[in-house]
Tab-separated table of C-alpha atoms in Angstrom:
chain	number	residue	atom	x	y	z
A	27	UNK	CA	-10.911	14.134	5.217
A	28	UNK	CA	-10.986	12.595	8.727
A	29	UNK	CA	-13.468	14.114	10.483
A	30	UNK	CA	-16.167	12.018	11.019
A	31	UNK	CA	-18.649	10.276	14.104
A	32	UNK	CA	-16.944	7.675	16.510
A	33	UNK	CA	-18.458	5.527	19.334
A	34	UNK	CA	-16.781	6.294	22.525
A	35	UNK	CA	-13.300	4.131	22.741
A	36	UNK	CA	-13.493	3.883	26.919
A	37	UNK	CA	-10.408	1.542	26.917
A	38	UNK	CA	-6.997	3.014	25.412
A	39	UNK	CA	-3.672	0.777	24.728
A	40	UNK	CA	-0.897	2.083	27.618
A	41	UNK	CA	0.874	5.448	26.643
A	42	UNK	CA	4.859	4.544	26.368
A	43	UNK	CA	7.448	5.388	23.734
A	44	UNK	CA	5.860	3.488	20.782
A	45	UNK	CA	5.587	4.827	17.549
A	46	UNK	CA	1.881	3.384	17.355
A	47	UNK	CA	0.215	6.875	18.008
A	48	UNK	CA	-2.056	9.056	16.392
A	49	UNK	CA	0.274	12.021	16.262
A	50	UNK	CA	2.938	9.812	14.145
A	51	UNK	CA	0.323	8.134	11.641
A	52	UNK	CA	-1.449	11.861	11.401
A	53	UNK	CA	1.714	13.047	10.050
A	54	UNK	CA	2.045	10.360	8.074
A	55	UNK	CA	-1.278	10.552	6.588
A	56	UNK	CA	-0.632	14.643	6.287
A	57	UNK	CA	2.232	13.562	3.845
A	58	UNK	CA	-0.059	11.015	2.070
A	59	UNK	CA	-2.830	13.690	1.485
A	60	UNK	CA	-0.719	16.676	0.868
A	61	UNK	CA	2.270	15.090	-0.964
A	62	UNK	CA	1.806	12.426	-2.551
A	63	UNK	CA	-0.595	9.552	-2.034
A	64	UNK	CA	1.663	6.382	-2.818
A	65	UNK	CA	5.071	5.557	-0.979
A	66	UNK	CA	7.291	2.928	-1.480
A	67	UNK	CA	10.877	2.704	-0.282
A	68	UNK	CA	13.960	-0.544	0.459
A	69	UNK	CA	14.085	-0.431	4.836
A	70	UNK	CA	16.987	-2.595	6.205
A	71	UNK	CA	15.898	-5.737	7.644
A	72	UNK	CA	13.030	-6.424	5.358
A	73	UNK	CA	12.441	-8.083	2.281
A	74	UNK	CA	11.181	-6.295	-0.462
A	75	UNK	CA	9.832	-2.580	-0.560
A	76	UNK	CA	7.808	-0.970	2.113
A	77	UNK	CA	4.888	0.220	0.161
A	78	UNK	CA	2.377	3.042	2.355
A	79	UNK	CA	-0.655	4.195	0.741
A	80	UNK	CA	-3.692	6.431	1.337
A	81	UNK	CA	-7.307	5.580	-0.419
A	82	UNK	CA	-10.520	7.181	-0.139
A	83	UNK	CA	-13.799	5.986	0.869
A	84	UNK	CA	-15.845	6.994	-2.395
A	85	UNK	CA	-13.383	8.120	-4.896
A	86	UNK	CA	-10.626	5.146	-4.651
A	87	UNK	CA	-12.945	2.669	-5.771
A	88	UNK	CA	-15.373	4.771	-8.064
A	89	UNK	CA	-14.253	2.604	-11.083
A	90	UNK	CA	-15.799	-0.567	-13.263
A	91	UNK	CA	-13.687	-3.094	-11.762
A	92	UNK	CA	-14.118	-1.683	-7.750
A	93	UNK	CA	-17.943	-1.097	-8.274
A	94	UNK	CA	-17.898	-4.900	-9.409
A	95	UNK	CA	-15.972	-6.157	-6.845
A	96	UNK	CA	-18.394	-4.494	-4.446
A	97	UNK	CA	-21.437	-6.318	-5.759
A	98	UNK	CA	-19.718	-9.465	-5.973
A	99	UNK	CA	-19.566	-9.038	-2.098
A	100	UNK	CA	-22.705	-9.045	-1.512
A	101	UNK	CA	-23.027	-4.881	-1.326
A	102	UNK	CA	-24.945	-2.567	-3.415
A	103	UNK	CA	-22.347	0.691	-3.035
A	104	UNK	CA	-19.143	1.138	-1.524
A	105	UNK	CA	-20.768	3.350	1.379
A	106	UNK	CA	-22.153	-0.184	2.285
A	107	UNK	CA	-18.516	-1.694	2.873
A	108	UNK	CA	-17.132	1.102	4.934
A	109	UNK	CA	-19.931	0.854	7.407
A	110	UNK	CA	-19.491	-2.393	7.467
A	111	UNK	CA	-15.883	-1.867	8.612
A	112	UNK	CA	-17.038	0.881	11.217
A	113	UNK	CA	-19.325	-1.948	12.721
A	114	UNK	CA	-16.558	-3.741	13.002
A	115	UNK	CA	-14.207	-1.246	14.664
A	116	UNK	CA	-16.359	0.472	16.861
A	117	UNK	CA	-17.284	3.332	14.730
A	118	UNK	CA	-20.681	4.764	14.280
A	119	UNK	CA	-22.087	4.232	10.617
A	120	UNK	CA	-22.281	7.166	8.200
A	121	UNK	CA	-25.555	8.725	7.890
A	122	UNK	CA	-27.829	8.504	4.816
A	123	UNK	CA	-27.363	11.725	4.528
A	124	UNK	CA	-23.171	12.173	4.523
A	125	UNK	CA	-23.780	9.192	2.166
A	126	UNK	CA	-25.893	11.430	-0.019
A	127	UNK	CA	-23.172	13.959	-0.227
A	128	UNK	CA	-20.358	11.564	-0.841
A	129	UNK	CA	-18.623	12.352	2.629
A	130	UNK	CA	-15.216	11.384	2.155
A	131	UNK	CA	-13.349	9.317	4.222
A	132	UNK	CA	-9.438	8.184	4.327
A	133	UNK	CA	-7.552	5.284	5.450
A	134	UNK	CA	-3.650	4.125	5.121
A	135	UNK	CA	-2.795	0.884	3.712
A	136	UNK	CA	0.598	-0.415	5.142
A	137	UNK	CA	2.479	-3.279	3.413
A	138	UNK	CA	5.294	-5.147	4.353
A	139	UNK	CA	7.028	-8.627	4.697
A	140	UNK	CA	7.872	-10.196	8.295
A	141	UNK	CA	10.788	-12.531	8.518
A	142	UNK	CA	9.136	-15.658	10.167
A	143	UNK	CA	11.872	-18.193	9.677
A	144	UNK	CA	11.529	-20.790	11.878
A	145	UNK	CA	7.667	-20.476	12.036
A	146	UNK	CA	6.262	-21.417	8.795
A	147	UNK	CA	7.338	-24.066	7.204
A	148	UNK	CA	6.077	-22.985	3.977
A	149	UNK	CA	7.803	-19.058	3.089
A	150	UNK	CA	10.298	-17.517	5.912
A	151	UNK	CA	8.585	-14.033	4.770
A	152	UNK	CA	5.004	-13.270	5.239
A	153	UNK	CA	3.209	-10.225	3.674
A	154	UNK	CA	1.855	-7.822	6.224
A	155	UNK	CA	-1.079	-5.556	6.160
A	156	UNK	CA	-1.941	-2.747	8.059
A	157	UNK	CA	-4.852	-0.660	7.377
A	158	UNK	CA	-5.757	2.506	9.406
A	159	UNK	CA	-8.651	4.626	10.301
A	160	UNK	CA	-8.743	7.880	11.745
A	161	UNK	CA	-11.202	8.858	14.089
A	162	UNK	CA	-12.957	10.540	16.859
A	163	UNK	CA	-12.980	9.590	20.387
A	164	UNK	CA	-14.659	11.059	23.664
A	165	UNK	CA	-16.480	13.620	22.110
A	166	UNK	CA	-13.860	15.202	20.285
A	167	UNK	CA	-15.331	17.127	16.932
A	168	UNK	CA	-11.670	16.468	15.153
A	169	UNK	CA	-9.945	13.250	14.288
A	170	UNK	CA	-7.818	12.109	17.857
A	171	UNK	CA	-7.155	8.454	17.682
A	172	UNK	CA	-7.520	5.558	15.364
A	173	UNK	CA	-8.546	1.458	14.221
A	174	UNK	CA	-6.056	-0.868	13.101
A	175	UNK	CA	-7.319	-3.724	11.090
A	176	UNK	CA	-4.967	-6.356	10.202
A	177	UNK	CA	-4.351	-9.423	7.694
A	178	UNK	CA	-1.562	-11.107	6.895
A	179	UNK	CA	-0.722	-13.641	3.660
A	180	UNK	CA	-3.457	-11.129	1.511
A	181	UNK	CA	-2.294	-9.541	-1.458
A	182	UNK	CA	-4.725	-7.369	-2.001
A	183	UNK	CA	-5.934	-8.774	-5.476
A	184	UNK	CA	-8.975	-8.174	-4.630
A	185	UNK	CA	-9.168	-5.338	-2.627
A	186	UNK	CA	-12.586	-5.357	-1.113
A	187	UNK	CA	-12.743	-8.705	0.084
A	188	UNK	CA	-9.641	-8.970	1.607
A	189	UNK	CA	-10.080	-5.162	3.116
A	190	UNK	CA	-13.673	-7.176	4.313
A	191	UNK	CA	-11.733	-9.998	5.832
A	192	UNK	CA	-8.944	-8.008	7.896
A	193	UNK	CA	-9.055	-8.036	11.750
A	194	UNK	CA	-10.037	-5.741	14.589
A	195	UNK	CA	-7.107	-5.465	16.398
A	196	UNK	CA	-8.673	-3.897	19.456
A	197	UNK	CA	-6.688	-1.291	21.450
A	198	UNK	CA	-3.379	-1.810	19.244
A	199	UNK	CA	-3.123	-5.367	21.334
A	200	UNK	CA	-1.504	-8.034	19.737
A	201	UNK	CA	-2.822	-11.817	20.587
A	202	UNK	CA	-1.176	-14.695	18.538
A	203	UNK	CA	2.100	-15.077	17.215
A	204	UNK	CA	2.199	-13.944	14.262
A	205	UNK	CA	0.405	-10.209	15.189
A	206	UNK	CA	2.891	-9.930	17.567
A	207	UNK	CA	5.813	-10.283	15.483
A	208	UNK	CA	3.900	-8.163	12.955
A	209	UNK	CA	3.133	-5.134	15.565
A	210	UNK	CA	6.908	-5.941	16.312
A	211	UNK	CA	7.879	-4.807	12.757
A	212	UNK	CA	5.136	-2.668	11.998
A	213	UNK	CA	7.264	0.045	14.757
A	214	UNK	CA	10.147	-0.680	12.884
A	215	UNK	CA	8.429	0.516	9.794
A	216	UNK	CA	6.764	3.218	10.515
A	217	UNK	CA	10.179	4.557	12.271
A	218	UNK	CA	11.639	3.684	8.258
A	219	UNK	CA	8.531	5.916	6.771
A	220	UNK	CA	9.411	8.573	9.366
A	221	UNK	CA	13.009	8.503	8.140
A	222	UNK	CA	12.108	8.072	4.451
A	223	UNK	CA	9.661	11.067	4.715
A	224	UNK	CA	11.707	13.197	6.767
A	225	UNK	CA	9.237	13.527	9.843
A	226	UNK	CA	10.474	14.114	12.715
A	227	UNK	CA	10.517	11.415	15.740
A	228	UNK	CA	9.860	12.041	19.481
A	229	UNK	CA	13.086	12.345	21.258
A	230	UNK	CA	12.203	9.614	23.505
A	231	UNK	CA	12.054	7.187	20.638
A	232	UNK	CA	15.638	5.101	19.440
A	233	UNK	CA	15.851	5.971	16.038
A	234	UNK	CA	18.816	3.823	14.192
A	235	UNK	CA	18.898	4.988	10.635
A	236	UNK	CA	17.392	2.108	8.696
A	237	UNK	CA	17.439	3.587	4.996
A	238	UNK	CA	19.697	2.235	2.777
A	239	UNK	CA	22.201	3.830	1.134
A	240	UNK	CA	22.423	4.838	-2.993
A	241	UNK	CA	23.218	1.611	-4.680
A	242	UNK	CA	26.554	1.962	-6.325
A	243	UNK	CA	28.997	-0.732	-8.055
A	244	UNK	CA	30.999	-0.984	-4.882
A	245	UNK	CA	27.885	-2.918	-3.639
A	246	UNK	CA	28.185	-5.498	-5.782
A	247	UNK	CA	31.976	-5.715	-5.775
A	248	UNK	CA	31.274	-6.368	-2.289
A	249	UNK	CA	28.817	-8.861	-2.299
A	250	UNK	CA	30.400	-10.942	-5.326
A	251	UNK	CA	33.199	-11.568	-2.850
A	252	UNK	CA	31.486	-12.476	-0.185
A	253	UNK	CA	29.326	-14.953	-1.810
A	254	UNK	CA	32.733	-16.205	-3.317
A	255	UNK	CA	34.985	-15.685	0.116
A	256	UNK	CA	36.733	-13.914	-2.413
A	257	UNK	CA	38.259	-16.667	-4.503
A	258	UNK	CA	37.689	-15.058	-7.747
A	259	UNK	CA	40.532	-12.913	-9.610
A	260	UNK	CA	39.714	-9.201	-8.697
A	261	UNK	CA	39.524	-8.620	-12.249
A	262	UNK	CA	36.979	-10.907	-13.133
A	263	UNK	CA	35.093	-9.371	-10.191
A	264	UNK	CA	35.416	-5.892	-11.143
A	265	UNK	CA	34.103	-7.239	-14.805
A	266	UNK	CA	31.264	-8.417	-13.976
A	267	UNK	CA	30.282	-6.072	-11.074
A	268	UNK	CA	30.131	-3.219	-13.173
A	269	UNK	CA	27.578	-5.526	-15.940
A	270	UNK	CA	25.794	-6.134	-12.793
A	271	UNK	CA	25.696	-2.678	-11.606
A	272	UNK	CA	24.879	-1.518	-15.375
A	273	UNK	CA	21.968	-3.930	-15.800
A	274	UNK	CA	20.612	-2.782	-12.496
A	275	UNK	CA	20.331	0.610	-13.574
A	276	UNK	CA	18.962	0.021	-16.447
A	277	UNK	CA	16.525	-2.074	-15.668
A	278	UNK	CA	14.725	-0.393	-12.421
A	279	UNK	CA	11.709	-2.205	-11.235
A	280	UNK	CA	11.675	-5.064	-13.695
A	281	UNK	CA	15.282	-5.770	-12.240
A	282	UNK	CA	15.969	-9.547	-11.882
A	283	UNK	CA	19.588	-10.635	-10.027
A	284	UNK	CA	19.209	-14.173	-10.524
A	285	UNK	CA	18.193	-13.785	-14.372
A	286	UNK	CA	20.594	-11.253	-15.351
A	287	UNK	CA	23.537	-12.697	-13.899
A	288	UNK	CA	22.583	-16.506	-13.642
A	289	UNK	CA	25.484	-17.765	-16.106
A	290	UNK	CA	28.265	-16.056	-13.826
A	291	UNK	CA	26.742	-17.284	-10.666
A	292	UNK	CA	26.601	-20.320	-11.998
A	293	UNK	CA	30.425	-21.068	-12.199
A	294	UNK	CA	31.964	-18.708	-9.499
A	295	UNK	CA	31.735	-21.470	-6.726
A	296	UNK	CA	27.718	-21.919	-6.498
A	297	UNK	CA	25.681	-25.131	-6.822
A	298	UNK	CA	22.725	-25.006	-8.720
A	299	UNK	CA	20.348	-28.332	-7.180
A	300	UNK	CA	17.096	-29.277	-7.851
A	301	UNK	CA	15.179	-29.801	-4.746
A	302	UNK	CA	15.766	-33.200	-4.305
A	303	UNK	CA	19.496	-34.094	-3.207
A	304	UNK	CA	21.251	-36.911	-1.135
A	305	UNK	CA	23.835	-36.931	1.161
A	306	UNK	CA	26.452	-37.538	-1.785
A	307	UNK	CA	25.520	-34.788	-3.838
A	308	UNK	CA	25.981	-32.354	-0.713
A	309	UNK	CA	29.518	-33.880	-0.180
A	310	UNK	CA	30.524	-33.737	-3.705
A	311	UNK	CA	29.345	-30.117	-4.511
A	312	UNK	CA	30.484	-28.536	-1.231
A	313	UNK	CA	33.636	-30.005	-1.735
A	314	UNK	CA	33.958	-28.720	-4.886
A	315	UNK	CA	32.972	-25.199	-3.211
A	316	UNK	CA	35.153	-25.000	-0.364
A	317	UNK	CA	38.207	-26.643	-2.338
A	318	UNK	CA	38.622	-29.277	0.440
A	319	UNK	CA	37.218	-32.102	1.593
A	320	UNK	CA	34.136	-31.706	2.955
A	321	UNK	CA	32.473	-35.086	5.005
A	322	UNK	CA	29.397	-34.875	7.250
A	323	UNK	CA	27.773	-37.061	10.405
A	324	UNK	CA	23.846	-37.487	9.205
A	325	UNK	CA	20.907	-39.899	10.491
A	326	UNK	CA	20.463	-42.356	7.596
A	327	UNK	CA	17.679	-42.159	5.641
A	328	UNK	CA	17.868	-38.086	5.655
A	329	UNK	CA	17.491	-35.959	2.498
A	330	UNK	CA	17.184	-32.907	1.172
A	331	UNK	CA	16.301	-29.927	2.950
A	332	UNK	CA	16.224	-32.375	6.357
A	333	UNK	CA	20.222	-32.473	5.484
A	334	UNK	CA	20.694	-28.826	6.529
A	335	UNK	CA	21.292	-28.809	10.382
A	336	UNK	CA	23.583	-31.253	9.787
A	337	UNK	CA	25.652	-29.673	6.685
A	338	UNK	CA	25.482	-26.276	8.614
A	339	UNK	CA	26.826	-28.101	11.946
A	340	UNK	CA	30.054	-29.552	10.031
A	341	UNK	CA	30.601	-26.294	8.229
A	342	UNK	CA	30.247	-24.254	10.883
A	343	UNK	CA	33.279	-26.081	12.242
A	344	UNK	CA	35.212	-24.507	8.926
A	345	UNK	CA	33.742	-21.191	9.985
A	346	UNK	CA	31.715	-21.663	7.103
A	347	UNK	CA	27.639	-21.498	6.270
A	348	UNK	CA	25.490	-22.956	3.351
A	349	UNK	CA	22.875	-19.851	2.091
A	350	UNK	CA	20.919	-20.622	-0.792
A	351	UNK	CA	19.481	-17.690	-3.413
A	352	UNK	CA	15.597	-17.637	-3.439
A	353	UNK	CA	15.200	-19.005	-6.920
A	354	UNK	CA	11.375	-18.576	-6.791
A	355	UNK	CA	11.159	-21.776	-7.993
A	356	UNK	CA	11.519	-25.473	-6.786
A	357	UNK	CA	15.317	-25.556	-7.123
A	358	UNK	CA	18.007	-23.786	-5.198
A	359	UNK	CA	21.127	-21.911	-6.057
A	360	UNK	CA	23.569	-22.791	-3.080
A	361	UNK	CA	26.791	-20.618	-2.169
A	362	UNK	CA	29.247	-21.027	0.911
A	363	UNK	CA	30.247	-17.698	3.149
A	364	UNK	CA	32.156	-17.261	5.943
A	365	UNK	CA	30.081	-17.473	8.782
A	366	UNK	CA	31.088	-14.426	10.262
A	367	UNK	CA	29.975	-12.073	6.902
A	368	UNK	CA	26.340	-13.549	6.938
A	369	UNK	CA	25.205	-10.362	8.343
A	370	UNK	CA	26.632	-8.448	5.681
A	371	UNK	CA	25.825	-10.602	3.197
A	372	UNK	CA	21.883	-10.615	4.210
A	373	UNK	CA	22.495	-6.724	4.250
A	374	UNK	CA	23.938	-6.268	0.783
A	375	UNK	CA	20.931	-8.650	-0.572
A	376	UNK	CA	18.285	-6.505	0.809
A	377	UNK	CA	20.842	-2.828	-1.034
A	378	UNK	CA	21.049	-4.550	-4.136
A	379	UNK	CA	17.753	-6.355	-4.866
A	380	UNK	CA	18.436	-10.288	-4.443
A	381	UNK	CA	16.574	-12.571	-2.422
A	382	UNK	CA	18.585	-14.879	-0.181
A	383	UNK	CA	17.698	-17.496	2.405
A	384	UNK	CA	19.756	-18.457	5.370
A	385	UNK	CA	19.037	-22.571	5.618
């Protein structure tokens, strides 16, 4: 239910052809309410699912572990936080009396990862969070606009205090890097929720499609050659594409690319290093790759992952590139690909399931 008592909102974010508007999250939220309340779909370009999900102000957290999470914030009921949050996005507090009769109120939670490679030197993907509020504005008795509050890096382990520390972001306006590259995305994603939930976009809106398609074999065929530059006997392709594509099917969520199919990656031209490595060990292993000679101009004194400008320089010469699977651990899996198949390589990761990282 998202009727309920706004401050006036005098100053409104420009109208243009973005996807940010209260007529596109209201029929997202119509499919949230009336369908079905939790979301989560693959989008091209991002890592990991796109998860979209509606909660409600009492019911969603009317539970032991909620209820304690509240008082461990410092609040005696959940009615408590949400005002809180209306404070601090210019919405007027719910009386004592809708509090009385458990007035409910709805919000979206968005979550997805930005690719911020080049910008944080820790993780290339950062976990985005959207959270949205319905409400009204200028005097309107019906829900006709919206808050976006905003955190990034949160999990949501513990849902109250991180939904306590998200940010205003006041009239949809980005201000440091990072929001901007998240508002960036977040009209990228709500253009994949549109597509995934079959609403329909304004005309004036670009809409690539940006669903992937039903994960077959062929996918992994395709991306076992690339990773190889299709060095390896068809047949003993074929072979292990279809375990692949069997264990994959099997296994659903709990899926794991590296785990089932470490042993094969392992000897079909990949180079499994802890994270410490010299300047030898590159040329030795991507030699042993590449089936040629490989040699490399370095500062002295360089190692590790402070070697990579200068491996992907020389190979890039070759036509080739150094990627790397995201282990999810402190060592790195390292293949070789022809430059100009990155793209398609990146692509495949994201149909398939496998975490990759251009170095």
């Amino acid at each position: 239910m998202k009727k309920f008592l706004s401050s006036l909102f005098n100053s409104k974010a420009k109208e243009n052809d973005s996807v940010i508007t209260f007529e596109i999250l209201d029929k997202i939220y119509s499919y949230l309410y009336y369908e079905n309340s939790n979301v989560s779909f693959k989008q091209k370009g991002f890592f990991d699912k796109i998860y979209v999900n509606r909660y409600n102000f009492p019911d969603s957290f009317d539970n032991p572990k909620k209820k304690s999470e509240v008082k461990s914030c410092g609040y005696s009921s959940v009615y408590q936080v949400l005002n809180e949050l209306f404070s601090k996005i210019d919405i007027d507090p719910l009386s004592q009396d809708l509090i009385d009769e458990n007035y409910p109120v709805d919000f979206i939670h968005i979550q997805f990862f930005s690719n911020t490679k080049g910008m944080n030197a820790v993780t290339k993907n950062i976990l985005q969070n959207f959270i949205i509020f319905f409400c009204c504005d200028n005097g309107s008795v019906d829900s006709n606009s919206f808050r976006i509050l905003y955190s990034n890096n949160r999990y949501f382990t513990f849902f109250i205090r991180n939904l306590l520390d998200t940010k205003y972001i006041k009239n949809n306006i980005p201000e440091i890097d990072i929001e901007k590259i998240a508002f960036k995305d977040f009209e990228t994603v709500l253009i994949g929720i549109c597509q995934h939930l079959g609403i329909e976009l304004p005309k004036t809106i670009a809409c690539p499609n940006l669903l992937f398609e039903e994960v077959t074999q062929a996918h992994f065929e395709e991306f076992s050659n690339l990773i190889t530059r299709n060095e390896i006997a068809d047949e003993s392709i074929k072979k292990q594409s279809k375990n692949m594509f069997s264990k994959y099917k099997k296994a659903a969520e709990e899926y794991d690319f590296l785990e089932n199919n470490f042993e094969f990656l392992e000897h079909v031209n990949c180079w499994n290093s802890d994270w410490k490595f010299s300047a030898d060990d590159v040329t030795y292993f991507i030699s042993e790759i590449i089936n040629q000679e490989f040699i490399f101009d370095y500062p002295e004194e360089t190692y590790s992952h402070d070697l990579f400008p200068y491996i992907q320089k020389a190979l890039a010469k070759l036509d080739l590139a150094l990627m790397s699977f995201d282990t999810q651990g402190d060592n790195y899996l390292f293949f070789v690909v022809n430059k100009k198949e990155i793209d398609r390589v990146v692509e495949l990761s994201q149909i398939i399931g496998v975490s990759i990282d251009e170095l």
